Short mmCIF file of C-alpha atoms and ligand atoms in Angstrom, two decimals:
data_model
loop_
_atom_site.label_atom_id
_atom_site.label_comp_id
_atom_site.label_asym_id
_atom_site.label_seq_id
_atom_site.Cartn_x
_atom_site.Cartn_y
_atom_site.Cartn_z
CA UNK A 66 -9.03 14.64 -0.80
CA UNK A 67 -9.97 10.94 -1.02
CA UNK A 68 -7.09 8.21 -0.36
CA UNK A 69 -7.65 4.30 -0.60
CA UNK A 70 -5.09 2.23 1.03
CA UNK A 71 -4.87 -1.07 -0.40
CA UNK A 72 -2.94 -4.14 1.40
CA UNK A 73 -2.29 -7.81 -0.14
CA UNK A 74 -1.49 -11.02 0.54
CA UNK A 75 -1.01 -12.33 3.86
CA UNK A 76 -0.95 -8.52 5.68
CA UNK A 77 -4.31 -9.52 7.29
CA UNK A 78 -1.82 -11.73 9.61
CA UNK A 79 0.11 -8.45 10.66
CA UNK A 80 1.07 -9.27 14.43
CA UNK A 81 1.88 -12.73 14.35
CA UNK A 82 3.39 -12.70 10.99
CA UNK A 83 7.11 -13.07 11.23
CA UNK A 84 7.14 -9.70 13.76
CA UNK A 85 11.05 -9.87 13.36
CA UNK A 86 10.35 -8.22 10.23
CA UNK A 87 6.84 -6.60 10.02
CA UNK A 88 6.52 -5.65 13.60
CA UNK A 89 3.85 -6.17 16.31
CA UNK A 90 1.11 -3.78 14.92
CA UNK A 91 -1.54 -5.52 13.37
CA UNK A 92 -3.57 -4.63 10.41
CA UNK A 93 -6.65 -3.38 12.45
CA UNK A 94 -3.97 -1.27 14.42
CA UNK A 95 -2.14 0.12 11.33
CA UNK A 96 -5.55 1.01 9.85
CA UNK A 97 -6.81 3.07 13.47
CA UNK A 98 -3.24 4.76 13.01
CA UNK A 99 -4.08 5.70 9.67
CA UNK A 100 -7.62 6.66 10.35
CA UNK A 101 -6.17 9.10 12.67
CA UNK A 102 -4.08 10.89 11.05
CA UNK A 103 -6.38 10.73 8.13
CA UNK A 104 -8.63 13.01 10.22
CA UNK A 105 -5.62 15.16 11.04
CA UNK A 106 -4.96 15.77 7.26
CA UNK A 107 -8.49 16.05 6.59
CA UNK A 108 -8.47 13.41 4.04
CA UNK A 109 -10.96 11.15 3.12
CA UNK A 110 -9.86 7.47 3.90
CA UNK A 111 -11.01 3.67 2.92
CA UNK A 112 -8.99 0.80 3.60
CA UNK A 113 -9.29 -2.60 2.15
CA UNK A 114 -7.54 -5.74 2.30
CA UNK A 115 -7.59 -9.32 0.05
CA UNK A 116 -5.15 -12.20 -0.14
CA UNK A 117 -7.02 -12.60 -3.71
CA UNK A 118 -5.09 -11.29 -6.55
CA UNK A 119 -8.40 -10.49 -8.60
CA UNK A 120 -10.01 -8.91 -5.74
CA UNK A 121 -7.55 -6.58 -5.57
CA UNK A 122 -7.61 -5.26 -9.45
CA UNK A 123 -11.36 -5.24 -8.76
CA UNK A 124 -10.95 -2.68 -5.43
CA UNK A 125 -8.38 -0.56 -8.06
CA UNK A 126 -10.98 -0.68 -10.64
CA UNK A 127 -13.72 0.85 -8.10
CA UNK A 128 -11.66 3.51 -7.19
CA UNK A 129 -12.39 5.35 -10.23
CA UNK A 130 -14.31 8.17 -9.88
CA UNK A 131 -13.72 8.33 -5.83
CA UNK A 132 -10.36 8.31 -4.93
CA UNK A 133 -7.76 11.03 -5.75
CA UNK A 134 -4.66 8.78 -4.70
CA UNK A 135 -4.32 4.92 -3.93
CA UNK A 136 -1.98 3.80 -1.36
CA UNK A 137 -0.93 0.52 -1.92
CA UNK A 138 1.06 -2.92 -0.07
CA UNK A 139 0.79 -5.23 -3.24
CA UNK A 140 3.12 -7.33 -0.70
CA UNK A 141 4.25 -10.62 -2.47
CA UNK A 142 2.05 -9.66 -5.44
CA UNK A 143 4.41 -6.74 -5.82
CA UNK A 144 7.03 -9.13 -6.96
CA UNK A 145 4.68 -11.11 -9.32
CA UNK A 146 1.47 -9.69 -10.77
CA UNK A 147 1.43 -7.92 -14.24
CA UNK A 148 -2.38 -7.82 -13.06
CA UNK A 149 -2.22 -5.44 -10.62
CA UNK A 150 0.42 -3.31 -12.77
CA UNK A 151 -1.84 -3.04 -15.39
CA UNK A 152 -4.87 -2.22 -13.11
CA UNK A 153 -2.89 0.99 -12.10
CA UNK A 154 -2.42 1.47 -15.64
CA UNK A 155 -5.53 1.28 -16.55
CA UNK A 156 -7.14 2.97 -13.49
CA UNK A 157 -4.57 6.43 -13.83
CA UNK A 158 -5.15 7.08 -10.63
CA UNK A 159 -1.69 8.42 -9.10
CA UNK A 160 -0.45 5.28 -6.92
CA UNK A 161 2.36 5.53 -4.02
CA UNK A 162 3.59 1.53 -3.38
CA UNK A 163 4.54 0.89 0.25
CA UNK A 164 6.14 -1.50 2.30
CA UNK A 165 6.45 -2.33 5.69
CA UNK A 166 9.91 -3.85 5.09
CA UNK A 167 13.58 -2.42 3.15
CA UNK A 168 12.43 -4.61 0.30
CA UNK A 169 16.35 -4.06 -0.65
CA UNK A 170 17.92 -5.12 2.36
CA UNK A 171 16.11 -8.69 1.73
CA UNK A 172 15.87 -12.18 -0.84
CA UNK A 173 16.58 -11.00 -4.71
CA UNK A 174 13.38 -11.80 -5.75
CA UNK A 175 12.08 -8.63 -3.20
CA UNK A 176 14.23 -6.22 -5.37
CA UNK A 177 11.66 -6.50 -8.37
CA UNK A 178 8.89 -4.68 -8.95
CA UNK A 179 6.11 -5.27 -11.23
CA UNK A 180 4.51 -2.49 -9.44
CA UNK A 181 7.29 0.57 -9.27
CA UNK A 182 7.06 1.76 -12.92
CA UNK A 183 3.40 2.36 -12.54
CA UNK A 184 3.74 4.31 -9.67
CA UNK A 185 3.81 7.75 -8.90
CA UNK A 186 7.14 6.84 -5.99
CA UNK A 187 7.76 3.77 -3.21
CA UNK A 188 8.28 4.26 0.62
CA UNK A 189 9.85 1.36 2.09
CA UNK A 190 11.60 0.27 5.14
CA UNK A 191 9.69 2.21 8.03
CA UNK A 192 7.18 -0.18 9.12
CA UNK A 193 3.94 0.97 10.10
CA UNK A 194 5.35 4.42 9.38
CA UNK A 195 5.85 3.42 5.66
CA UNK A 196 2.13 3.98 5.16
CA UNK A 197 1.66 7.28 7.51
CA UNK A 198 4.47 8.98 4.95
CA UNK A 199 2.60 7.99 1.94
CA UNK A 200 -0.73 9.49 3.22
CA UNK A 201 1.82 12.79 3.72
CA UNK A 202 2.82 12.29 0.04
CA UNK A 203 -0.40 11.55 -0.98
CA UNK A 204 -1.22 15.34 0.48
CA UNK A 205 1.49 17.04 -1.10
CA UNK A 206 0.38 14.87 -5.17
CA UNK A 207 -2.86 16.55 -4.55
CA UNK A 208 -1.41 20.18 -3.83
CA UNK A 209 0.78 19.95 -6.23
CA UNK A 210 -1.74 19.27 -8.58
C1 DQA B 79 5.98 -6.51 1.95
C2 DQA B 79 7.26 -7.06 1.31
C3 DQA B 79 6.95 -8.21 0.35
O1 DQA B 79 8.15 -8.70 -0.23
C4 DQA B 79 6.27 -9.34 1.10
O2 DQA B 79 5.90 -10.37 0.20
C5 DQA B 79 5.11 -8.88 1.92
C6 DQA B 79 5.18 -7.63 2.63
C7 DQA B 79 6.28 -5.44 3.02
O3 DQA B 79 5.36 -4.73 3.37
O4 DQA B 79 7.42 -5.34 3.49
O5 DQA B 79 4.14 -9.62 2.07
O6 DQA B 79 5.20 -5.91 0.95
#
């Protein structure tokens, strides 16, 4: 069972970013937290991280053929990029869209997204935690499967 977890823009500044609403853990420490439990699932687990829109289709687009499931924080690209949509699209590789924040609970423009229809379900509003239950859900696609 393979599982990338992809982050966007800005999440490389996790811990100093506005912690009111992302929290104190920084990327590094969200991706140890994964790697852990990763090794408790027994899955298979690469993380990557870009601010650059195309860099991020690209990392979808080299998943094929290795990974069973993406995890994925589009973060503001959620809101905006028919690009990465259509990367998932195009990559059919079941995707589970997380957030750090209730996405809901915030601006109107957070309530869209581009990002939802193309995926296989969204977790949103538990922090760090957000991503730990999609690598749970990610286990459960592939015994469903
Ligand atoms: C985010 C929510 C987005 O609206 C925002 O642009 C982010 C982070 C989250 O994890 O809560 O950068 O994806």
């Amino acid at each position: 069972m393979k599982v990338l977890v992809i982050h966007g823009p800005n999440l490389n500044l996790l811990g100093t970013r506005e912690p009111g609403v992302y929290g104190q853990m920084t990327l590094d420490d969200i991706d140890a937290m994964l790697a852990e439990e990763a090794t408790a699932l027994g899955v298979e687990l690469k993380t990557f991280q870009s601010n650059s829109e195309g860099e991020l289709v690209t990392a979808i687009h080299d998943a094929v053929g290795w990974a069973d499931t993406l995890v994925i924080n589009p973060a503001a690209y959620t809101h905006t990029s028919v690009a990465l949509s259509d990367a998932i699209a195009a990559a059919g590789i079941p995707t589970i869209e997380v957030h750090l924040s209730n996405v809901y609970a915030r601006e109107a423009f957070r309530h869209h997204s581009f990002i939802a229809p193309v995926a296989v379900g969204q977790i949103a509003g538990f922090g760090p935690e957000s991503y730990r239950l999609a690598l749970h859900a990610a286990m459960r696609l592939k015994t469903e499967s």
